[in-house]
């Protein structure tokens, strides 16, 4: 489980699968860490060299001075790729990870082969929403955010049916450094990729959660309509679709990349 140094900052990275296989990069959501992919990695690692990392301010990666920007988060993964000697890779990012993926596809398209953008949006206003979450974290820490986040991520029926999974998600959220959460909230607040994504020429798959209240189906459809080579798959899920529909998510990505 190596620590990769990028411009003086440390990033926690985990590698799975054959060293000579095609690379699949995984990028996680706000308030999560690379463990959010635990259900999919055993499947994907049979076919790919799976590289997952904790976003800046999350998990065991650097917690730097805030606010962060999408440019900063994008350059983080370029630095990780360079440090690992990865010239090109497939991409799978969910929510914030999908936003970073869109940045990569517009600023470093030659580094990405096929890309999966799951439960994400090119713009997530208004700014007051994110300023409110930043202030809530300042006042009450991640404890004040954990239950609203769980309710936004998963529908009530799933929360009741999967208590052990919900406990795992709560632990992951509570482990997120407040400063890192706030920094990434600012990056999302200040992001607007609705125009830039029109220039994406890579092959892209949009995974949309049919019951996603955070990045809605309309958000996903806007991205799909803006990218010439975009395809769309809709899963019966809310926001963190790879946890709610682990097998369907894994097979959808594998079928697309294969």
PDB file of C-alpha atoms in Angstrom:
ATOM      1  CA  UNK A   1       0.000   0.000   0.000  1.00  0.00           C
ATOM      2  CA  UNK A   2       2.364   2.719  -1.206  1.00  0.00           C
ATOM      3  CA  UNK A   3       2.462   6.394  -0.404  1.00  0.00           C
ATOM      4  CA  UNK A   4       3.022   8.385  -3.597  1.00  0.00           C
ATOM      5  CA  UNK A   5       4.607  11.831  -3.276  1.00  0.00           C
ATOM      6  CA  UNK A   6       3.299  14.460  -5.702  1.00  0.00           C
ATOM      7  CA  UNK A   7       4.845  17.938  -5.526  1.00  0.00           C
ATOM      8  CA  UNK A   8       5.684  17.402  -1.871  1.00  0.00           C
ATOM      9  CA  UNK A   9       2.254  16.015  -0.919  1.00  0.00           C
ATOM     10  CA  UNK A  10       1.614  12.379   0.050  1.00  0.00           C
ATOM     11  CA  UNK A  11      -1.200  10.343  -1.505  1.00  0.00           C
ATOM     12  CA  UNK A  12      -2.313   6.922  -0.360  1.00  0.00           C
ATOM     13  CA  UNK A  13      -2.583   4.516  -3.284  1.00  0.00           C
ATOM     14  CA  UNK A  14      -3.573   0.861  -3.485  1.00  0.00           C
ATOM     15  CA  UNK A  15      -2.701  -1.440  -6.384  1.00  0.00           C
ATOM     16  CA  UNK A  16      -4.487  -4.678  -7.280  1.00  0.00           C
ATOM     17  CA  UNK A  17      -4.378  -7.047 -10.221  1.00  0.00           C
ATOM     18  CA  UNK A  18      -1.661  -8.124 -12.666  1.00  0.00           C
ATOM     19  CA  UNK A  19       1.168  -5.622 -13.039  1.00  0.00           C
ATOM     20  CA  UNK A  20       1.158  -5.878 -16.834  1.00  0.00           C
ATOM     21  CA  UNK A  21      -2.608  -5.656 -17.310  1.00  0.00           C
ATOM     22  CA  UNK A  22      -4.308  -2.500 -18.658  1.00  0.00           C
ATOM     23  CA  UNK A  23      -4.673   0.101 -15.905  1.00  0.00           C
ATOM     24  CA  UNK A  24      -8.033   1.093 -14.433  1.00  0.00           C
ATOM     25  CA  UNK A  25      -7.961   4.205 -12.234  1.00  0.00           C
ATOM     26  CA  UNK A  26     -10.655   4.591  -9.567  1.00  0.00           C
ATOM     27  CA  UNK A  27     -11.558   7.986  -8.100  1.00  0.00           C
ATOM     28  CA  UNK A  28     -13.791   8.218  -5.039  1.00  0.00           C
ATOM     29  CA  UNK A  29     -16.604  10.491  -3.935  1.00  0.00           C
ATOM     30  CA  UNK A  30     -16.695  13.288  -1.390  1.00  0.00           C
ATOM     31  CA  UNK A  31     -16.620  12.002   2.226  1.00  0.00           C
ATOM     32  CA  UNK A  32     -15.222   8.624   1.218  1.00  0.00           C
ATOM     33  CA  UNK A  33     -11.928   6.822   0.742  1.00  0.00           C
ATOM     34  CA  UNK A  34     -10.637   4.133  -1.587  1.00  0.00           C
ATOM     35  CA  UNK A  35     -12.422   1.435   0.427  1.00  0.00           C
ATOM     36  CA  UNK A  36     -15.659   2.457  -1.293  1.00  0.00           C
ATOM     37  CA  UNK A  37     -14.509   0.265  -4.211  1.00  0.00           C
ATOM     38  CA  UNK A  38     -13.942  -2.879  -2.129  1.00  0.00           C
ATOM     39  CA  UNK A  39     -16.942  -4.685  -3.652  1.00  0.00           C
ATOM     40  CA  UNK A  40     -15.772  -4.154  -7.235  1.00  0.00           C
ATOM     41  CA  UNK A  41     -11.991  -4.526  -7.037  1.00  0.00           C
ATOM     42  CA  UNK A  42     -11.924  -8.369  -6.816  1.00  0.00           C
ATOM     43  CA  UNK A  43     -13.915  -8.532 -10.073  1.00  0.00           C
ATOM     44  CA  UNK A  44     -11.997  -5.859 -11.940  1.00  0.00           C
ATOM     45  CA  UNK A  45      -8.577  -7.003 -10.730  1.00  0.00           C
ATOM     46  CA  UNK A  46      -9.000 -10.215 -12.724  1.00  0.00           C
ATOM     47  CA  UNK A  47      -8.777  -8.118 -15.887  1.00  0.00           C
ATOM     48  CA  UNK A  48      -7.013  -4.855 -14.975  1.00  0.00           C
ATOM     49  CA  UNK A  49      -4.230  -3.360 -12.918  1.00  0.00           C
ATOM     50  CA  UNK A  50      -6.565  -1.492 -10.581  1.00  0.00           C
ATOM     51  CA  UNK A  51      -5.148   1.721  -9.125  1.00  0.00           C
ATOM     52  CA  UNK A  52      -7.213   3.500  -6.494  1.00  0.00           C
ATOM     53  CA  UNK A  53      -6.256   6.462  -4.369  1.00  0.00           C
ATOM     54  CA  UNK A  54      -7.628   8.644  -1.594  1.00  0.00           C
ATOM     55  CA  UNK A  55      -8.585  12.095  -2.836  1.00  0.00           C
ATOM     56  CA  UNK A  56      -6.718  15.061  -1.384  1.00  0.00           C
ATOM     57  CA  UNK A  57      -8.084  15.666   2.111  1.00  0.00           C
ATOM     58  CA  UNK A  58      -9.566  12.174   2.394  1.00  0.00           C
ATOM     59  CA  UNK A  59      -8.522   8.852   3.881  1.00  0.00           C
ATOM     60  CA  UNK A  60      -4.770   8.641   4.327  1.00  0.00           C
ATOM     61  CA  UNK A  61      -3.836  11.230   1.708  1.00  0.00           C
ATOM     62  CA  UNK A  62      -2.548  14.728   2.409  1.00  0.00           C
ATOM     63  CA  UNK A  63      -4.810  17.237   4.146  1.00  0.00           C
ATOM     64  CA  UNK A  64      -3.591  20.543   2.771  1.00  0.00           C
ATOM     65  CA  UNK A  65      -4.721  24.120   3.217  1.00  0.00           C
ATOM     66  CA  UNK A  66      -8.161  24.779   1.774  1.00  0.00           C
ATOM     67  CA  UNK A  67      -9.962  25.605  -0.420  1.00  0.00           C
ATOM     68  CA  UNK A  68      -9.184  23.059  -3.127  1.00  0.00           C
ATOM     69  CA  UNK A  69      -9.981  23.360  -6.826  1.00  0.00           C
ATOM     70  CA  UNK A  70     -10.832  20.918  -9.576  1.00  0.00           C
ATOM     71  CA  UNK A  71      -7.552  21.900 -11.252  1.00  0.00           C
ATOM     72  CA  UNK A  72      -5.702  20.866  -8.112  1.00  0.00           C
ATOM     73  CA  UNK A  73      -7.545  17.552  -7.815  1.00  0.00           C
ATOM     74  CA  UNK A  74      -6.904  16.835 -11.496  1.00  0.00           C
ATOM     75  CA  UNK A  75      -3.195  17.579 -11.242  1.00  0.00           C
ATOM     76  CA  UNK A  76      -3.048  15.275  -8.210  1.00  0.00           C
ATOM     77  CA  UNK A  77      -3.980  12.249 -10.291  1.00  0.00           C
ATOM     78  CA  UNK A  78      -1.697  13.269 -13.154  1.00  0.00           C
ATOM     79  CA  UNK A  79       1.129  13.364 -10.603  1.00  0.00           C
ATOM     80  CA  UNK A  80       0.160   9.936  -9.263  1.00  0.00           C
ATOM     81  CA  UNK A  81       0.091   8.515 -12.796  1.00  0.00           C
ATOM     82  CA  UNK A  82       3.504  10.005 -13.525  1.00  0.00           C
ATOM     83  CA  UNK A  83       4.953   8.632 -10.289  1.00  0.00           C
ATOM     84  CA  UNK A  84       3.674   5.148 -11.137  1.00  0.00           C
ATOM     85  CA  UNK A  85       4.839   5.333 -14.749  1.00  0.00           C
ATOM     86  CA  UNK A  86       1.284   5.155 -16.124  1.00  0.00           C
ATOM     87  CA  UNK A  87       0.974   6.847 -19.520  1.00  0.00           C
ATOM     88  CA  UNK A  88      -2.685   6.028 -20.191  1.00  0.00           C
ATOM     89  CA  UNK A  89      -5.450   4.331 -18.225  1.00  0.00           C
ATOM     90  CA  UNK A  90      -9.152   3.678 -18.147  1.00  0.00           C
ATOM     91  CA  UNK A  91     -11.053   5.822 -15.635  1.00  0.00           C
ATOM     92  CA  UNK A  92     -13.927   5.114 -13.275  1.00  0.00           C
ATOM     93  CA  UNK A  93     -14.996   7.898 -10.942  1.00  0.00           C
ATOM     94  CA  UNK A  94     -18.142   8.356  -8.899  1.00  0.00           C
ATOM     95  CA  UNK A  95     -19.606  11.731  -7.876  1.00  0.00           C
ATOM     96  CA  UNK A  96     -16.530  13.884  -7.100  1.00  0.00           C
ATOM     97  CA  UNK A  97     -14.469  11.209  -8.848  1.00  0.00           C
ATOM     98  CA  UNK A  98     -16.578  11.703 -11.963  1.00  0.00           C
ATOM     99  CA  UNK A  99     -15.988  15.457 -11.787  1.00  0.00           C
ATOM    100  CA  UNK A 100     -12.243  14.884 -11.644  1.00  0.00           C
ATOM    101  CA  UNK A 101     -12.689  12.495 -14.561  1.00  0.00           C
ATOM    102  CA  UNK A 102     -14.356  15.219 -16.644  1.00  0.00           C
ATOM    103  CA  UNK A 103     -11.452  17.530 -15.819  1.00  0.00           C
ATOM    104  CA  UNK A 104      -9.019  14.855 -16.998  1.00  0.00           C
ATOM    105  CA  UNK A 105     -10.970  14.319 -20.209  1.00  0.00           C
ATOM    106  CA  UNK A 106     -10.828  18.026 -21.052  1.00  0.00           C
ATOM    107  CA  UNK A 107      -7.323  18.877 -19.790  1.00  0.00           C
ATOM    108  CA  UNK A 108      -5.377  15.637 -20.286  1.00  0.00           C
ATOM    109  CA  UNK A 109      -7.444  13.520 -22.709  1.00  0.00           C
ATOM    110  CA  UNK A 110      -4.358  11.719 -23.976  1.00  0.00           C
ATOM    111  CA  UNK A 111      -3.916  10.161 -20.514  1.00  0.00           C
ATOM    112  CA  UNK A 112      -7.377   8.535 -20.499  1.00  0.00           C
ATOM    113  CA  UNK A 113      -8.625   5.709 -22.703  1.00  0.00           C
ATOM    114  CA  UNK A 114     -12.230   4.875 -21.866  1.00  0.00           C
ATOM    115  CA  UNK A 115     -13.938   6.661 -18.990  1.00  0.00           C
ATOM    116  CA  UNK A 116     -16.829   5.767 -16.706  1.00  0.00           C
ATOM    117  CA  UNK A 117     -18.490   8.747 -15.025  1.00  0.00           C
ATOM    118  CA  UNK A 118     -20.934   7.554 -12.381  1.00  0.00           C
ATOM    119  CA  UNK A 119     -23.515   9.503 -10.373  1.00  0.00           C
ATOM    120  CA  UNK A 120     -21.932  12.824 -11.186  1.00  0.00           C
ATOM    121  CA  UNK A 121     -22.631  16.325 -12.467  1.00  0.00           C
ATOM    122  CA  UNK A 122     -20.829  18.985 -14.482  1.00  0.00           C
ATOM    123  CA  UNK A 123     -22.193  21.711 -12.193  1.00  0.00           C
ATOM    124  CA  UNK A 124     -23.669  21.508  -8.684  1.00  0.00           C
ATOM    125  CA  UNK A 125     -25.005  24.844  -7.536  1.00  0.00           C
ATOM    126  CA  UNK A 126     -25.989  26.916  -5.757  1.00  0.00           C
ATOM    127  CA  UNK A 127     -22.881  28.099  -3.913  1.00  0.00           C
ATOM    128  CA  UNK A 128     -24.941  28.558  -0.744  1.00  0.00           C
ATOM    129  CA  UNK A 129     -25.497  24.804  -0.548  1.00  0.00           C
ATOM    130  CA  UNK A 130     -21.760  24.140  -0.336  1.00  0.00           C
ATOM    131  CA  UNK A 131     -21.067  27.101   1.919  1.00  0.00           C
ATOM    132  CA  UNK A 132     -23.693  25.689   4.268  1.00  0.00           C
ATOM    133  CA  UNK A 133     -22.033  22.276   4.350  1.00  0.00           C
ATOM    134  CA  UNK A 134     -18.641  23.867   4.939  1.00  0.00           C
ATOM    135  CA  UNK A 135     -20.088  25.796   7.862  1.00  0.00           C
ATOM    136  CA  UNK A 136     -21.857  22.718   9.257  1.00  0.00           C
ATOM    137  CA  UNK A 137     -18.543  20.854   9.217  1.00  0.00           C
ATOM    138  CA  UNK A 138     -16.833  23.778  10.936  1.00  0.00           C
ATOM    139  CA  UNK A 139     -19.411  23.874  13.708  1.00  0.00           C
ATOM    140  CA  UNK A 140     -20.132  20.194  14.248  1.00  0.00           C
ATOM    141  CA  UNK A 141     -17.453  18.183  12.493  1.00  0.00           C
ATOM    142  CA  UNK A 142     -18.256  15.143  10.374  1.00  0.00           C
ATOM    143  CA  UNK A 143     -20.593  13.931  13.122  1.00  0.00           C
ATOM    144  CA  UNK A 144     -23.034  16.668  12.120  1.00  0.00           C
ATOM    145  CA  UNK A 145     -22.920  15.516   8.496  1.00  0.00           C
ATOM    146  CA  UNK A 146     -22.913  11.739   8.718  1.00  0.00           C
ATOM    147  CA  UNK A 147     -26.662  11.056   8.914  1.00  0.00           C
ATOM    148  CA  UNK A 148     -27.695  13.641   6.278  1.00  0.00           C
ATOM    149  CA  UNK A 149     -25.012  12.183   4.008  1.00  0.00           C
ATOM    150  CA  UNK A 150     -26.200   8.610   4.538  1.00  0.00           C
ATOM    151  CA  UNK A 151     -29.785   9.654   3.813  1.00  0.00           C
ATOM    152  CA  UNK A 152     -28.696  11.416   0.619  1.00  0.00           C
ATOM    153  CA  UNK A 153     -26.550   8.493  -0.509  1.00  0.00           C
ATOM    154  CA  UNK A 154     -28.987   5.625   0.075  1.00  0.00           C
ATOM    155  CA  UNK A 155     -32.793   5.175   0.031  1.00  0.00           C
ATOM    156  CA  UNK A 156     -34.510   4.241   3.278  1.00  0.00           C
ATOM    157  CA  UNK A 157     -35.329   0.705   2.162  1.00  0.00           C
ATOM    158  CA  UNK A 158     -31.685  -0.056   1.436  1.00  0.00           C
ATOM    159  CA  UNK A 159     -30.519   1.557   4.675  1.00  0.00           C
ATOM    160  CA  UNK A 160     -32.836  -0.718   6.655  1.00  0.00           C
ATOM    161  CA  UNK A 161     -31.938  -3.842   4.669  1.00  0.00           C
ATOM    162  CA  UNK A 162     -28.156  -3.412   4.902  1.00  0.00           C
ATOM    163  CA  UNK A 163     -27.249  -2.249   8.436  1.00  0.00           C
ATOM    164  CA  UNK A 164     -23.689  -3.606   8.288  1.00  0.00           C
ATOM    165  CA  UNK A 165     -23.045  -1.724   5.052  1.00  0.00           C
ATOM    166  CA  UNK A 166     -24.471   1.440   6.599  1.00  0.00           C
ATOM    167  CA  UNK A 167     -22.139   1.058   9.573  1.00  0.00           C
ATOM    168  CA  UNK A 168     -19.203   0.737   7.183  1.00  0.00           C
ATOM    169  CA  UNK A 169     -20.292   3.868   5.328  1.00  0.00           C
ATOM    170  CA  UNK A 170     -20.725   5.839   8.574  1.00  0.00           C
ATOM    171  CA  UNK A 171     -17.248   4.851   9.715  1.00  0.00           C
ATOM    172  CA  UNK A 172     -15.800   5.965   6.385  1.00  0.00           C
ATOM    173  CA  UNK A 173     -17.583   9.331   6.500  1.00  0.00           C
ATOM    174  CA  UNK A 174     -16.631  10.001  10.110  1.00  0.00           C
ATOM    175  CA  UNK A 175     -13.002   9.211   9.296  1.00  0.00           C
ATOM    176  CA  UNK A 176     -12.906  11.970   6.666  1.00  0.00           C
ATOM    177  CA  UNK A 177     -10.852  14.956   7.891  1.00  0.00           C
ATOM    178  CA  UNK A 178     -13.023  18.040   8.312  1.00  0.00           C
ATOM    179  CA  UNK A 179     -10.491  20.231   6.504  1.00  0.00           C
ATOM    180  CA  UNK A 180     -10.370  17.838   3.559  1.00  0.00           C
ATOM    181  CA  UNK A 181     -14.143  17.683   3.341  1.00  0.00           C
ATOM    182  CA  UNK A 182     -14.366  21.470   3.380  1.00  0.00           C
ATOM    183  CA  UNK A 183     -11.649  21.823   0.767  1.00  0.00           C
ATOM    184  CA  UNK A 184     -13.366  19.443  -1.649  1.00  0.00           C
ATOM    185  CA  UNK A 185     -16.748  21.091  -1.006  1.00  0.00           C
ATOM    186  CA  UNK A 186     -15.149  24.326  -2.222  1.00  0.00           C
ATOM    187  CA  UNK A 187     -13.821  22.568  -5.337  1.00  0.00           C
ATOM    188  CA  UNK A 188     -17.321  21.335  -6.186  1.00  0.00           C
ATOM    189  CA  UNK A 189     -18.872  24.716  -5.335  1.00  0.00           C
ATOM    190  CA  UNK A 190     -16.554  26.527  -7.732  1.00  0.00           C
ATOM    191  CA  UNK A 191     -16.784  23.973 -10.555  1.00  0.00           C
ATOM    192  CA  UNK A 192     -18.673  24.539 -13.798  1.00  0.00           C
ATOM    193  CA  UNK A 193     -17.725  22.087 -16.566  1.00  0.00           C
ATOM    194  CA  UNK A 194     -20.933  22.378 -18.579  1.00  0.00           C
ATOM    195  CA  UNK A 195     -19.211  24.098 -21.513  1.00  0.00           C
ATOM    196  CA  UNK A 196     -15.783  22.453 -21.412  1.00  0.00           C
ATOM    197  CA  UNK A 197     -17.143  18.898 -21.583  1.00  0.00           C
ATOM    198  CA  UNK A 198     -18.532  19.595 -25.050  1.00  0.00           C
ATOM    199  CA  UNK A 199     -14.966  19.186 -26.331  1.00  0.00           C
ATOM    200  CA  UNK A 200     -14.519  15.654 -24.954  1.00  0.00           C
ATOM    201  CA  UNK A 201     -13.781  13.179 -27.751  1.00  0.00           C
ATOM    202  CA  UNK A 202     -12.975  10.088 -25.648  1.00  0.00           C
ATOM    203  CA  UNK A 203     -15.371   7.184 -25.275  1.00  0.00           C
ATOM    204  CA  UNK A 204     -17.440   7.759 -22.119  1.00  0.00           C
ATOM    205  CA  UNK A 205     -20.032   5.753 -20.204  1.00  0.00           C
ATOM    206  CA  UNK A 206     -22.430   7.606 -17.904  1.00  0.00           C
ATOM    207  CA  UNK A 207     -23.854   5.532 -15.039  1.00  0.00           C
ATOM    208  CA  UNK A 208     -26.956   7.223 -13.680  1.00  0.00           C
ATOM    209  CA  UNK A 209     -28.860   6.325 -10.527  1.00  0.00           C
ATOM    210  CA  UNK A 210     -32.562   6.397 -11.283  1.00  0.00           C
ATOM    211  CA  UNK A 211     -33.314   7.607  -7.731  1.00  0.00           C
ATOM    212  CA  UNK A 212     -30.237   9.782  -7.198  1.00  0.00           C
ATOM    213  CA  UNK A 213     -31.239  12.966  -5.308  1.00  0.00           C
ATOM    214  CA  UNK A 214     -27.730  14.458  -5.308  1.00  0.00           C
ATOM    215  CA  UNK A 215     -26.548  14.163  -8.909  1.00  0.00           C
ATOM    216  CA  UNK A 216     -29.917  13.635 -10.519  1.00  0.00           C
ATOM    217  CA  UNK A 217     -30.715  11.737 -13.723  1.00  0.00           C
ATOM    218  CA  UNK A 218     -31.053  15.137 -15.415  1.00  0.00           C
ATOM    219  CA  UNK A 219     -27.461  15.949 -14.400  1.00  0.00           C
ATOM    220  CA  UNK A 220     -26.225  12.733 -15.978  1.00  0.00           C
ATOM    221  CA  UNK A 221     -28.297  13.221 -19.115  1.00  0.00           C
ATOM    222  CA  UNK A 222     -26.844  16.720 -19.571  1.00  0.00           C
ATOM    223  CA  UNK A 223     -23.324  15.264 -19.538  1.00  0.00           C
ATOM    224  CA  UNK A 224     -24.307  12.501 -21.957  1.00  0.00           C
ATOM    225  CA  UNK A 225     -25.872  15.000 -24.353  1.00  0.00           C
ATOM    226  CA  UNK A 226     -22.710  17.141 -24.249  1.00  0.00           C
ATOM    227  CA  UNK A 227     -20.204  14.386 -25.112  1.00  0.00           C
ATOM    228  CA  UNK A 228     -20.220  13.029 -28.645  1.00  0.00           C
ATOM    229  CA  UNK A 229     -19.184   9.476 -27.788  1.00  0.00           C
ATOM    230  CA  UNK A 230     -21.164   9.075 -24.562  1.00  0.00           C
ATOM    231  CA  UNK A 231     -23.321   6.090 -23.705  1.00  0.00           C
ATOM    232  CA  UNK A 232     -25.690   5.845 -20.762  1.00  0.00           C
ATOM    233  CA  UNK A 233     -26.684   3.079 -18.351  1.00  0.00           C
ATOM    234  CA  UNK A 234     -29.319   3.650 -15.677  1.00  0.00           C
ATOM    235  CA  UNK A 235     -29.140   1.611 -12.476  1.00  0.00           C
ATOM    236  CA  UNK A 236     -31.954   1.256  -9.949  1.00  0.00           C
ATOM    237  CA  UNK A 237     -30.047   3.102  -7.239  1.00  0.00           C
ATOM    238  CA  UNK A 238     -29.591   6.390  -5.449  1.00  0.00           C
ATOM    239  CA  UNK A 239     -26.284   8.277  -5.208  1.00  0.00           C
ATOM    240  CA  UNK A 240     -23.600   5.714  -4.287  1.00  0.00           C
ATOM    241  CA  UNK A 241     -24.730   3.177  -6.842  1.00  0.00           C
ATOM    242  CA  UNK A 242     -21.656   0.956  -6.615  1.00  0.00           C
ATOM    243  CA  UNK A 243     -22.505   0.189  -2.970  1.00  0.00           C
ATOM    244  CA  UNK A 244     -26.250  -0.185  -3.496  1.00  0.00           C
ATOM    245  CA  UNK A 245     -25.907  -2.274  -6.678  1.00  0.00           C
ATOM    246  CA  UNK A 246     -22.395  -3.757  -6.372  1.00  0.00           C
ATOM    247  CA  UNK A 247     -22.708  -6.632  -8.836  1.00  0.00           C
ATOM    248  CA  UNK A 248     -24.591  -4.640 -11.467  1.00  0.00           C
ATOM    249  CA  UNK A 249     -22.083  -1.786 -11.198  1.00  0.00           C
ATOM    250  CA  UNK A 250     -19.105  -4.121 -11.514  1.00  0.00           C
ATOM    251  CA  UNK A 251     -20.497  -5.937 -14.550  1.00  0.00           C
ATOM    252  CA  UNK A 252     -21.612  -2.711 -16.246  1.00  0.00           C
ATOM    253  CA  UNK A 253     -18.113  -1.251 -16.034  1.00  0.00           C
ATOM    254  CA  UNK A 254     -16.426  -4.499 -17.018  1.00  0.00           C
ATOM    255  CA  UNK A 255     -18.673  -4.970 -20.050  1.00  0.00           C
ATOM    256  CA  UNK A 256     -17.997  -1.431 -21.203  1.00  0.00           C
ATOM    257  CA  UNK A 257     -14.230  -1.546 -20.769  1.00  0.00           C
ATOM    258  CA  UNK A 258     -13.981  -4.973 -22.381  1.00  0.00           C
TER     259      UNK A 258
END
